[in-house]
mmCIF file of C-alpha atoms in Angstrom:
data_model
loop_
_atom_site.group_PDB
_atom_site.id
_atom_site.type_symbol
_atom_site.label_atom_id
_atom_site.label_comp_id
_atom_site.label_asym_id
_atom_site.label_seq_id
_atom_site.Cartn_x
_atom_site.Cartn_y
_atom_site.Cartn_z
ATOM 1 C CA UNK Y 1 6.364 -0.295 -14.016
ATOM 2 C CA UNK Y 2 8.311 2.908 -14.568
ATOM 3 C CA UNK Y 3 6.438 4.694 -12.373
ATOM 4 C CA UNK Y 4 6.682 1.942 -9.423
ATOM 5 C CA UNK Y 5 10.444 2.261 -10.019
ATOM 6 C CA UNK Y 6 10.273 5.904 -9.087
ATOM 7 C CA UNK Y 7 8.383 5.877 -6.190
ATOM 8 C CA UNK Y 8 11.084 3.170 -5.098
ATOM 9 C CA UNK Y 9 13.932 5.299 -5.592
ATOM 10 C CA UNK Y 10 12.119 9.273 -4.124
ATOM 11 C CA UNK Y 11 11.087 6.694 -1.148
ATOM 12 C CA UNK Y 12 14.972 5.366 -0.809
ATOM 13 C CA UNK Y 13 16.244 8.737 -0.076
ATOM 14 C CA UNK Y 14 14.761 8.642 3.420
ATOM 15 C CA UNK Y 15 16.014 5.212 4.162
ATOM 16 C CA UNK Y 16 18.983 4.149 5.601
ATOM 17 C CA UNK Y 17 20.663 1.832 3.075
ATOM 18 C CA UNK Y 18 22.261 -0.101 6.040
ATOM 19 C CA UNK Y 19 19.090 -0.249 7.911
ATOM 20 C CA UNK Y 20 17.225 -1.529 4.880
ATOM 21 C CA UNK Y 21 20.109 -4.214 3.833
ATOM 22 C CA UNK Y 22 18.843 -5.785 7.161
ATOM 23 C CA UNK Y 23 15.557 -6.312 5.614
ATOM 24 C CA UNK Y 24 15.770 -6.947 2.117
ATOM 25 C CA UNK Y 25 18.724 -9.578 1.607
ATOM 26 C CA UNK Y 26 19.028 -12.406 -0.697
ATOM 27 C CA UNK Y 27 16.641 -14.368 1.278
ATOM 28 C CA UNK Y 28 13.988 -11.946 0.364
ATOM 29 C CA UNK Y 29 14.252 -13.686 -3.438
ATOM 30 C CA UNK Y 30 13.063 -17.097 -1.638
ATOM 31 C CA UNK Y 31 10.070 -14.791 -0.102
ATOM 32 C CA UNK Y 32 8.950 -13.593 -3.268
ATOM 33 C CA UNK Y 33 8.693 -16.919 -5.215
ATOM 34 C CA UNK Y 34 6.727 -18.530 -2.290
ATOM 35 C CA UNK Y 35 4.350 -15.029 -1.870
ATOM 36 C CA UNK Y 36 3.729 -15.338 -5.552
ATOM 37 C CA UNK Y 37 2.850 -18.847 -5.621
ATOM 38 C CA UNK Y 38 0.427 -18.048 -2.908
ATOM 39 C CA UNK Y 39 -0.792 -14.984 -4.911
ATOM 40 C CA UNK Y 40 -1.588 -17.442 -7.714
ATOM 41 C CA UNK Y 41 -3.516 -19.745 -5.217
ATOM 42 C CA UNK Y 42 -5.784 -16.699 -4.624
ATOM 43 C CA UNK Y 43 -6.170 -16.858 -8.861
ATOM 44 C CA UNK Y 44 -7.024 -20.591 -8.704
ATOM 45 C CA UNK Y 45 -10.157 -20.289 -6.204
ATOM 46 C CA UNK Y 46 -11.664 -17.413 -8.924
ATOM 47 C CA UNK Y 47 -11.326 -19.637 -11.489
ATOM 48 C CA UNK Y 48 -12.588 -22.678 -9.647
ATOM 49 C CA UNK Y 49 -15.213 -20.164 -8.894
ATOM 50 C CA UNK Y 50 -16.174 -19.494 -12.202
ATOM 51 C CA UNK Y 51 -15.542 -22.908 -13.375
ATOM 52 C CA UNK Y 52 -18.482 -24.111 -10.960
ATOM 53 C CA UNK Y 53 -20.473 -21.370 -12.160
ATOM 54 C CA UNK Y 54 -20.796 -21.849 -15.725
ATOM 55 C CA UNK Y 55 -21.454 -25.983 -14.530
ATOM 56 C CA UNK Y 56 -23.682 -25.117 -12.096
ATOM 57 C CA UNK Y 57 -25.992 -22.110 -13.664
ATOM 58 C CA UNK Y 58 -26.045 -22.990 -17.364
ATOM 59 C CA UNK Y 59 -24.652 -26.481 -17.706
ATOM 60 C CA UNK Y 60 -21.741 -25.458 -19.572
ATOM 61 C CA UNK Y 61 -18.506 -27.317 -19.238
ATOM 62 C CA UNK Y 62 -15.339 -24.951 -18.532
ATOM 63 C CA UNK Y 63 -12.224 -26.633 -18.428
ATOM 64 C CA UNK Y 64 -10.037 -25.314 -15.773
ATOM 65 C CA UNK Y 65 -7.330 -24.500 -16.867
ATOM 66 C CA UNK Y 66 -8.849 -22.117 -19.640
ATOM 67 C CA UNK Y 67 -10.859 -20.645 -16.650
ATOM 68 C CA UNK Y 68 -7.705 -19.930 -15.078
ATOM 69 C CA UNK Y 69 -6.066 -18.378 -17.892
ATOM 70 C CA UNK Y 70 -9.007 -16.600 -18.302
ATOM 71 C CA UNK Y 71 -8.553 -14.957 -14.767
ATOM 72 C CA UNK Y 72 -4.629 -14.889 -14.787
ATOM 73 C CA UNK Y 73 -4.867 -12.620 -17.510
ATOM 74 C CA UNK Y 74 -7.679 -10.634 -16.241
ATOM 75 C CA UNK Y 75 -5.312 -9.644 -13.324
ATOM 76 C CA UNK Y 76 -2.706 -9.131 -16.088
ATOM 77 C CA UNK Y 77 -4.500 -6.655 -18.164
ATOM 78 C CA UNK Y 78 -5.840 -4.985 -14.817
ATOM 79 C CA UNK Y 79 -2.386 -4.126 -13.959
ATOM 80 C CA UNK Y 80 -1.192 -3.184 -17.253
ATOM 81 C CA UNK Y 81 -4.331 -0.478 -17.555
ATOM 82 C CA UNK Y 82 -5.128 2.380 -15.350
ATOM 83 C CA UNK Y 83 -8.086 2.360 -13.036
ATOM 84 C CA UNK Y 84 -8.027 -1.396 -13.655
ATOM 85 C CA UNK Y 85 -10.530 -1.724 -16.601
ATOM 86 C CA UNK Y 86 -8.983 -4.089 -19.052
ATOM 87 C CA UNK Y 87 -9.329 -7.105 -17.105
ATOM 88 C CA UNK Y 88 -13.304 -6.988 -17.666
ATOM 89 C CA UNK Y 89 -12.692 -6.261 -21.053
ATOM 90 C CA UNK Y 90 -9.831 -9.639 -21.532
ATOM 91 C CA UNK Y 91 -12.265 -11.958 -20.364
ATOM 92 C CA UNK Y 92 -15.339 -10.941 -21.920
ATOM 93 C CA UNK Y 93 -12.873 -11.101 -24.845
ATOM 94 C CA UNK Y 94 -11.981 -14.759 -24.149
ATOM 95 C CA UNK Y 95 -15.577 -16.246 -23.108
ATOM 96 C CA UNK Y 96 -16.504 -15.065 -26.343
ATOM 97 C CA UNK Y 97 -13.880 -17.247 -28.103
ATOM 98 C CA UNK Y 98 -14.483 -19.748 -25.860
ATOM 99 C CA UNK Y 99 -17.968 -19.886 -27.356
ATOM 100 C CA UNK Y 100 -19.861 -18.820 -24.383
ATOM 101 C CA UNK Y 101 -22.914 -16.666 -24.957
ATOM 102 C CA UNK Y 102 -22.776 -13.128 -24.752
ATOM 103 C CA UNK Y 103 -25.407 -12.540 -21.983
ATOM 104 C CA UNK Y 104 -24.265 -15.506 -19.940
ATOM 105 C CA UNK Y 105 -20.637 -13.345 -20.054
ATOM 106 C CA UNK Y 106 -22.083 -10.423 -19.201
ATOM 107 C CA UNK Y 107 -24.074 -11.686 -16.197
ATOM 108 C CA UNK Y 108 -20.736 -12.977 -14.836
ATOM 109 C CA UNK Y 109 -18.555 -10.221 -15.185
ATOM 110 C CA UNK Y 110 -20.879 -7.970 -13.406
ATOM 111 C CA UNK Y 111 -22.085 -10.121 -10.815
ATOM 112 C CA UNK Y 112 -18.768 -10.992 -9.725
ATOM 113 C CA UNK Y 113 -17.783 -6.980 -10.230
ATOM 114 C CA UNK Y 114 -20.674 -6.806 -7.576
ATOM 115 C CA UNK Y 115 -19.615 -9.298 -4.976
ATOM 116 C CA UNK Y 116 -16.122 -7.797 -5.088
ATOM 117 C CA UNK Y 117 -17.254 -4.550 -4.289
ATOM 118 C CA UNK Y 118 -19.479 -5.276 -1.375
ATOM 119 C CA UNK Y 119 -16.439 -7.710 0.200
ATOM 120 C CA UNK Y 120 -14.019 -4.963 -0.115
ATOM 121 C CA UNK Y 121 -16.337 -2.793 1.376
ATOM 122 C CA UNK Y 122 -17.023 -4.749 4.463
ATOM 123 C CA UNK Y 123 -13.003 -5.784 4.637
ATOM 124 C CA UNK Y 124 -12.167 -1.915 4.197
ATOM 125 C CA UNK Y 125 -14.478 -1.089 7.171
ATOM 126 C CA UNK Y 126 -11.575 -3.289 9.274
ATOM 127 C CA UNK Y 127 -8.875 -0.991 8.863
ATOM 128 C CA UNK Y 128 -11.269 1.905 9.198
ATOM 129 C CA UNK Y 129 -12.386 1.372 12.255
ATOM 130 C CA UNK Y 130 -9.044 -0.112 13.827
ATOM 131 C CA UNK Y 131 -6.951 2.547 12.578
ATOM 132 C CA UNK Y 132 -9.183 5.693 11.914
ATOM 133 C CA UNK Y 133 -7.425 8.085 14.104
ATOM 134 C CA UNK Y 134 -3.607 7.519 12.156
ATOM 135 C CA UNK Y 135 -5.756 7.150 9.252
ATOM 136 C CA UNK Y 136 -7.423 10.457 9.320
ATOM 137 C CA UNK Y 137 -4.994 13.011 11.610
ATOM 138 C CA UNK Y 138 -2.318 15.464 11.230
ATOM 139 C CA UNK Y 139 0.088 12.288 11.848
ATOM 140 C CA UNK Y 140 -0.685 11.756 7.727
ATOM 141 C CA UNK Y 141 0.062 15.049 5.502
ATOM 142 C CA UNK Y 142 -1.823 12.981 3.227
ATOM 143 C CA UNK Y 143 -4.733 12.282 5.233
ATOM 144 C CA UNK Y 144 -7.479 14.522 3.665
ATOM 145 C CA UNK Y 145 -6.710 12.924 0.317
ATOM 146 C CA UNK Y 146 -7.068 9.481 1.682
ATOM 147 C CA UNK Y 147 -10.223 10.242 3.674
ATOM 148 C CA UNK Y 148 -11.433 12.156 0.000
ATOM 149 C CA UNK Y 149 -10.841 8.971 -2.205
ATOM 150 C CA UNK Y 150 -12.292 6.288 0.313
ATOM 151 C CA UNK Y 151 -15.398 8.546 0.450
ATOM 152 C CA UNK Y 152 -15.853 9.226 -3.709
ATOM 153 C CA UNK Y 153 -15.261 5.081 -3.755
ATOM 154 C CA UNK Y 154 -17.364 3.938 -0.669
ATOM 155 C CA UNK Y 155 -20.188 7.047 -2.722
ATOM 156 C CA UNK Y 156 -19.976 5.201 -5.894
ATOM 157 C CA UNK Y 157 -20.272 1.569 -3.916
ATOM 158 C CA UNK Y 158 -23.234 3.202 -2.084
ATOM 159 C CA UNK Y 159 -25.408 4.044 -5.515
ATOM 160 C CA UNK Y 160 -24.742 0.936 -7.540
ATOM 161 C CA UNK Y 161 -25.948 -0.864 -4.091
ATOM 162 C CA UNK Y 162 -29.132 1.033 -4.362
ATOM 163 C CA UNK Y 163 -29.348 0.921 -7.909
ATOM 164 C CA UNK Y 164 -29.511 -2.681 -7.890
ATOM 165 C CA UNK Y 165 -32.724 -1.951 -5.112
ATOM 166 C CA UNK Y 166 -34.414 0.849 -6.933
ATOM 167 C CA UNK Y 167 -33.376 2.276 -10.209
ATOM 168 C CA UNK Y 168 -35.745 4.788 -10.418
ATOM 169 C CA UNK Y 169 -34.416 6.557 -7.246
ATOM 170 C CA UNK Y 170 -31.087 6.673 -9.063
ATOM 171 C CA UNK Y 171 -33.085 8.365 -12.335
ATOM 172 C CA UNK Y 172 -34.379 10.963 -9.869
ATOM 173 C CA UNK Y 173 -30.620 11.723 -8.021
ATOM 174 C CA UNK Y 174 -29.387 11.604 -11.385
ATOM 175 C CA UNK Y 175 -32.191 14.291 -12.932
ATOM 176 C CA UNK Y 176 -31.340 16.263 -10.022
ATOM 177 C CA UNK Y 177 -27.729 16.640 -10.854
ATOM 178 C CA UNK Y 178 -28.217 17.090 -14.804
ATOM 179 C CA UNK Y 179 -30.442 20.085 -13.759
ATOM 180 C CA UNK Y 180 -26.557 21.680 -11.545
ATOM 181 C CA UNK Y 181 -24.883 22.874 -14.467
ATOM 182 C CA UNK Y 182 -21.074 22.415 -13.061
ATOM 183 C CA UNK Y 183 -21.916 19.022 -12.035
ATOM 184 C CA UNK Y 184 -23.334 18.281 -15.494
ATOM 185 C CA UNK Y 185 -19.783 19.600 -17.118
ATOM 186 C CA UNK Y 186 -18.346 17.540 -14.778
ATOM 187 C CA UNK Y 187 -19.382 14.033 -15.716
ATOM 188 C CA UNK Y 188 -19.783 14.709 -19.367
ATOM 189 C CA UNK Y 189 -15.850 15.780 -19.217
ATOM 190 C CA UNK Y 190 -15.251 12.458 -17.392
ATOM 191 C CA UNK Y 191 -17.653 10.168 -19.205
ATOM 192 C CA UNK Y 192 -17.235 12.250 -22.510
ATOM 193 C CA UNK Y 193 -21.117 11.576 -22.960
ATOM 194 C CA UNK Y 194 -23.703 13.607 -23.338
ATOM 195 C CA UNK Y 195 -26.270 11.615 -22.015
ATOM 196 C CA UNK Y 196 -24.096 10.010 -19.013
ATOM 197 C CA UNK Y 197 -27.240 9.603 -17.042
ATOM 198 C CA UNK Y 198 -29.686 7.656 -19.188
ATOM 199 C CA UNK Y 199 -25.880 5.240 -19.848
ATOM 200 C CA UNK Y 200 -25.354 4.795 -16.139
ATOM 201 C CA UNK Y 201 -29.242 4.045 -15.757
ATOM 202 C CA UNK Y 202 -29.529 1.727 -18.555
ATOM 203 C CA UNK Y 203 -26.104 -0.244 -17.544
ATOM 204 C CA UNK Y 204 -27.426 -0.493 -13.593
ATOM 205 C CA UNK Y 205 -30.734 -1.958 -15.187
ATOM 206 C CA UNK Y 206 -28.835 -4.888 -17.309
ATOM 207 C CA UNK Y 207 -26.609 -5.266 -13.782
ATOM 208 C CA UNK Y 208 -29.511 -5.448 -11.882
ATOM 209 C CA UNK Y 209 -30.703 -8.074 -14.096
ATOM 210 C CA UNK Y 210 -27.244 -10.176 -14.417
ATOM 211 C CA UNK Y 211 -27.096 -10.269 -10.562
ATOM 212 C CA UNK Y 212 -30.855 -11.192 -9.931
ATOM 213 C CA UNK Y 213 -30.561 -14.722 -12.620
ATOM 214 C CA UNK Y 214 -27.505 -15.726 -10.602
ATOM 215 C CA UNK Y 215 -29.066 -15.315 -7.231
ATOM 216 C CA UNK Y 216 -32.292 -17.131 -7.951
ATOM 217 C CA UNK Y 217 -30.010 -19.968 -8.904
ATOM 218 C CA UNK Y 218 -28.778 -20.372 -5.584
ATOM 219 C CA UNK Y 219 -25.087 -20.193 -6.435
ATOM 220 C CA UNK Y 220 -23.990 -16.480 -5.322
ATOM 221 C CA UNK Y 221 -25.246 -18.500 -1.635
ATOM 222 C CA UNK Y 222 -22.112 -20.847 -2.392
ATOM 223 C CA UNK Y 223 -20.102 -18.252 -4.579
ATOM 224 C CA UNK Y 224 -19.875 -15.226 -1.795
ATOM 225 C CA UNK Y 225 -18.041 -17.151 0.951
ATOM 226 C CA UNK Y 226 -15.554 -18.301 -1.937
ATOM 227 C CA UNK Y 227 -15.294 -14.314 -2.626
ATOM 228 C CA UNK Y 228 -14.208 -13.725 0.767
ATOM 229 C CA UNK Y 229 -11.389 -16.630 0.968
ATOM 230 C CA UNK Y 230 -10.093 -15.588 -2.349
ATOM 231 C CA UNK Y 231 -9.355 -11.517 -1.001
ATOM 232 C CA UNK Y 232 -8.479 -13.102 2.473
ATOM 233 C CA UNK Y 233 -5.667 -15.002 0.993
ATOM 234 C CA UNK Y 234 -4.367 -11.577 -1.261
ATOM 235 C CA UNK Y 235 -4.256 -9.918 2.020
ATOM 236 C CA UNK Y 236 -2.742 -12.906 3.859
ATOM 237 C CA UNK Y 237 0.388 -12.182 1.079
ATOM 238 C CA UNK Y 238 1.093 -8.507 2.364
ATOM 239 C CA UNK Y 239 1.009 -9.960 5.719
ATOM 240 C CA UNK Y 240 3.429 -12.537 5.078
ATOM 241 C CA UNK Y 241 5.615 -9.970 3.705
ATOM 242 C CA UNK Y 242 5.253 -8.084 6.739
ATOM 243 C CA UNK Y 243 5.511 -10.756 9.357
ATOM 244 C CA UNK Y 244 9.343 -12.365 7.262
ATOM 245 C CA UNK Y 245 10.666 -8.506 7.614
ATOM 246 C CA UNK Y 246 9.888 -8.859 11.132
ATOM 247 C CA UNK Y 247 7.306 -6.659 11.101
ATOM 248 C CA UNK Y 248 4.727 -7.084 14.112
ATOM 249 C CA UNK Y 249 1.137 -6.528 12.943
ATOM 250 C CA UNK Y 250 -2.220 -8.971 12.843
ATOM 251 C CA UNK Y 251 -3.472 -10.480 10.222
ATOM 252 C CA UNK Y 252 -7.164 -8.869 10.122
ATOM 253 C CA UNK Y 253 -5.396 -5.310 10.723
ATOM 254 C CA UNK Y 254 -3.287 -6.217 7.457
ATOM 255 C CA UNK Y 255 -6.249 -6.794 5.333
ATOM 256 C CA UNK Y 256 -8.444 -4.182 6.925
ATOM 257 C CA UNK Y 257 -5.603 -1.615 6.019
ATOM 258 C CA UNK Y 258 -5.047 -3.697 2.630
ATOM 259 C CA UNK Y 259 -8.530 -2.885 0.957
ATOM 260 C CA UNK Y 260 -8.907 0.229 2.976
ATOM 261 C CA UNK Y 261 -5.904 1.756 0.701
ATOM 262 C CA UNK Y 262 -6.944 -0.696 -2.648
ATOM 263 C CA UNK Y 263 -10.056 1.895 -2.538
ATOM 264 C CA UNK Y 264 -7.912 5.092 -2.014
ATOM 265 C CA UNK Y 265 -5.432 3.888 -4.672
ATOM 266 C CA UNK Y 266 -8.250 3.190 -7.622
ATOM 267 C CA UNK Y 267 -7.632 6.838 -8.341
ATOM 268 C CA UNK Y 268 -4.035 6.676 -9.273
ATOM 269 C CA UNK Y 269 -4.308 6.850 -12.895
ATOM 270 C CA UNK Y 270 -1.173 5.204 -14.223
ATOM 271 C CA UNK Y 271 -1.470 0.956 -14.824
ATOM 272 C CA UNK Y 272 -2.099 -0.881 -12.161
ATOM 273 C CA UNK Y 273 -2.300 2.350 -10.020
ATOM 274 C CA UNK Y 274 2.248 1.765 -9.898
ATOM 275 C CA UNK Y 275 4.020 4.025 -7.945
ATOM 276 C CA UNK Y 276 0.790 5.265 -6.220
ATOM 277 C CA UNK Y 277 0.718 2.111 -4.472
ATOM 278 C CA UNK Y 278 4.403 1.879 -3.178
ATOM 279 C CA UNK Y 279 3.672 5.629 -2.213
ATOM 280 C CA UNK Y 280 0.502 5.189 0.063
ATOM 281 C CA UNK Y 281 1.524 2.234 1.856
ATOM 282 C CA UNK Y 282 4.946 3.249 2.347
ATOM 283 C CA UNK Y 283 3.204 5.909 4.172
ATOM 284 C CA UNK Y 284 0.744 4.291 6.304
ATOM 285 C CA UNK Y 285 2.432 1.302 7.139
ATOM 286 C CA UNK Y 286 5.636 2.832 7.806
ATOM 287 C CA UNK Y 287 3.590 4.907 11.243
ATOM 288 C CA UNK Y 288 2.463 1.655 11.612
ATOM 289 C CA UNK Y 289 5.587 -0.253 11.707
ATOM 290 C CA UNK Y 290 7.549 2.983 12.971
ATOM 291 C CA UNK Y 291 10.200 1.862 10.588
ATOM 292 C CA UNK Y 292 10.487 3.062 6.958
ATOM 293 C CA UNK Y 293 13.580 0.781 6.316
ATOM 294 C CA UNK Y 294 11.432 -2.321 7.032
ATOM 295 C CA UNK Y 295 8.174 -0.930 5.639
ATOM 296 C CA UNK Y 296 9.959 -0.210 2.164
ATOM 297 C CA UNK Y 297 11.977 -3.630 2.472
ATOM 298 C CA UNK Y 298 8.374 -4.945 3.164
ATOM 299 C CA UNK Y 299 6.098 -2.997 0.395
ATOM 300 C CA UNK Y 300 8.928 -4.070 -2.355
ATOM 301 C CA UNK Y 301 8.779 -7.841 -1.924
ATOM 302 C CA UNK Y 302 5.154 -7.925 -1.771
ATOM 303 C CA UNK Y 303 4.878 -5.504 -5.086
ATOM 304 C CA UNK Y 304 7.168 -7.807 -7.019
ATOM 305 C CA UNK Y 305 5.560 -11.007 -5.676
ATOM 306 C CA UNK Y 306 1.900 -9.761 -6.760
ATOM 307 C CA UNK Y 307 2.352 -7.064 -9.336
ATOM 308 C CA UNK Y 308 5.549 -7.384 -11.028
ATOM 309 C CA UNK Y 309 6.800 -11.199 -11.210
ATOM 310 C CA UNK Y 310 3.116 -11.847 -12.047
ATOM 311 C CA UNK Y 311 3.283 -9.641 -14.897
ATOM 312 C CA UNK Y 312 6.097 -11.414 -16.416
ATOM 313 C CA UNK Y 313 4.381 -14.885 -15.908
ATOM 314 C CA UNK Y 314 1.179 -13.652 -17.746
ATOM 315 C CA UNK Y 315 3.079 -12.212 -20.547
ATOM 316 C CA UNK Y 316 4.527 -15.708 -21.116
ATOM 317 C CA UNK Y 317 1.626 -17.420 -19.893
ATOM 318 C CA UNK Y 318 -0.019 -15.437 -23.072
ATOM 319 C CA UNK Y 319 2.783 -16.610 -25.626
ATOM 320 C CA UNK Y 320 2.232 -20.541 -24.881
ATOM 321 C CA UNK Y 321 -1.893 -20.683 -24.402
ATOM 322 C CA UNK Y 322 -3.800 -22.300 -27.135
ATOM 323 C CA UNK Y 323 -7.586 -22.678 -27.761
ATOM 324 C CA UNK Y 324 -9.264 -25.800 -26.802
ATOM 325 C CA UNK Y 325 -9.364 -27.728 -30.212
ATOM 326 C CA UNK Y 326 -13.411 -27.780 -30.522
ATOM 327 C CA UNK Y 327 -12.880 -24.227 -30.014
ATOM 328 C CA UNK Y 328 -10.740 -23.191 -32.284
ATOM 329 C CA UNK Y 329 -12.253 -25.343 -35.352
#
């Protein structure tokens, strides 16, 4: 959160505090309290979602209110990690204790990794196309690093998507690459594995395999659409922001632009990507908006509606959440 604050206050020093008092006022409390509560909405169709799921698939009853937890806290632990990875870890964590067999976890947690991608994907390729000559000219001092990290993202999107297809094309891209020494040093610095490639191959084989038993059920069918609503209503939050800061901007630009930068951003290595965030969309939006004062007034009460306020919720939400009895005996 530190680092969120500090972007805040380097971005302040090119705003006019009188400017910006015309955007961000007391109101703007009211603003964040009703963006949050539709933030949370967003929360309740995932865990309808995977409340369904677990009826549907395998029969299993999954009350929802520990599904929700179960996905409040996800987004929790996402924000509190970098690059996002300890919401997959939480609830894996809690279907465990919930009693839920291991496999059955795993196939949801990377199915629904997979639908999440390709939706953010296809969202991202909105803003792309609508705003690819800000996005990627000299207006943007930061626009080769924005083009660099959509491309490594959209790259990695690409092989898991044809990983999924054929695996061993991936085993023959990936022998190709173990045999480029610099490239080898490369991932095994990252990874910190030796053999990174027969890891990656093996985990794209068990995805492959998670994905395929909830397809031939029928329910991604149903489940997808319900993918799509869920991200449409985040994105509907920044735009809300936008639009009660009088900012003038449509709806499908906002979320186009939204998980256009939510792939740049996945790079920022501090939790939740903070400070990065409030950074790169002060930046874009505020050619965009051709105001920084009402950008910044904008980016801050959507942060603390869906990052920080959150936060504090979870951490409580955490303190008071008890097992289902059957569970816990």
């Amino acid at each position: 959160m530190a680092f969120g604050f500090l972007a805040v206050v380097f971005i302040s020093r090119e705003v006019d505090p009188a400017e910006f008092s015309r955007y961000f006022h007391l109101k703007s409390l009211l603003y964040m309290f009703l963006l949050c509560g539709t933030f949370v909405f967003s929360i309740v169709i995932d865990s309808l979602r995977m409340k369904w799921l677990y009826s549907f698939v395998w029969k299993e009853k999954f009350p929802l209110y520990d599904a929700f937890f179960n996905n409040y806290m996800s987004f929790v632990f996402s924000m509190l990690t970098p690059f996002y990875f300890g919401g997959q870890f939480f609830q894996t964590y809690h279907l465990s204790k919930m009693g839920f067999r291991s496999e059955h976890n795993v196939n949801v947690i990377l199915s629904r990794f997979v639908e999440y991608l390709i939706s953010v994907t296809v969202l991202s390729i909105l803003g792309l196309v609508r705003y690819r000559n800000l996005l990627f000219s000299n207006a943007l001092l930061t626009s080769k690093l924005i083009l660099l990290a959509y491309l490594i993202s959209v790259s990695f999107i690409a092989v898991l998507m044809v990983s999924l297809i054929n695996p061993p094309l991936i085993a023959r891209l990936f022998n190709v690459f173990k045999r480029i020494g610099w490239i080898d040093r490369l991932i095994k610095k990252i990874t910190k594995a030796e053999d990174w490639d027969t890891r990656f191959l093996e985990w794209t084989k068990k995805l492959k395999e998670s994905v395929q038993v909830l397809w031939k059920s029928g329910f991604m069918f149903f489940d997808f659409p319900l993918t799509f609503i869920s991200l449409l209503v985040q994105s509907f939050v920044l735009y809300l922001a936008i639009w009660l800061t009088s900012g003038k901007i449509g709806f499908l630009d906002v979320t186009g632009l939204f998980y256009f930068l939510s792939l740049v951003v996945f790079y920022i290595p501090t939790p939740g990507a903070s400070g990065g965030v409030e950074a790169v969309y002060q930046i874009v939006f505020s050619k965009i908006l051709n105001s920084s004062e009402k950008t910044l007034a904008s980016i801050l009460i959507w942060r603390i509606s869906t990052y920080y306020l959150p936060i504090f919720i979870g951490i409580a939400f955490l303190l008071i959440y008890r097992y289902p009895k059957e569970v816990a005996k």
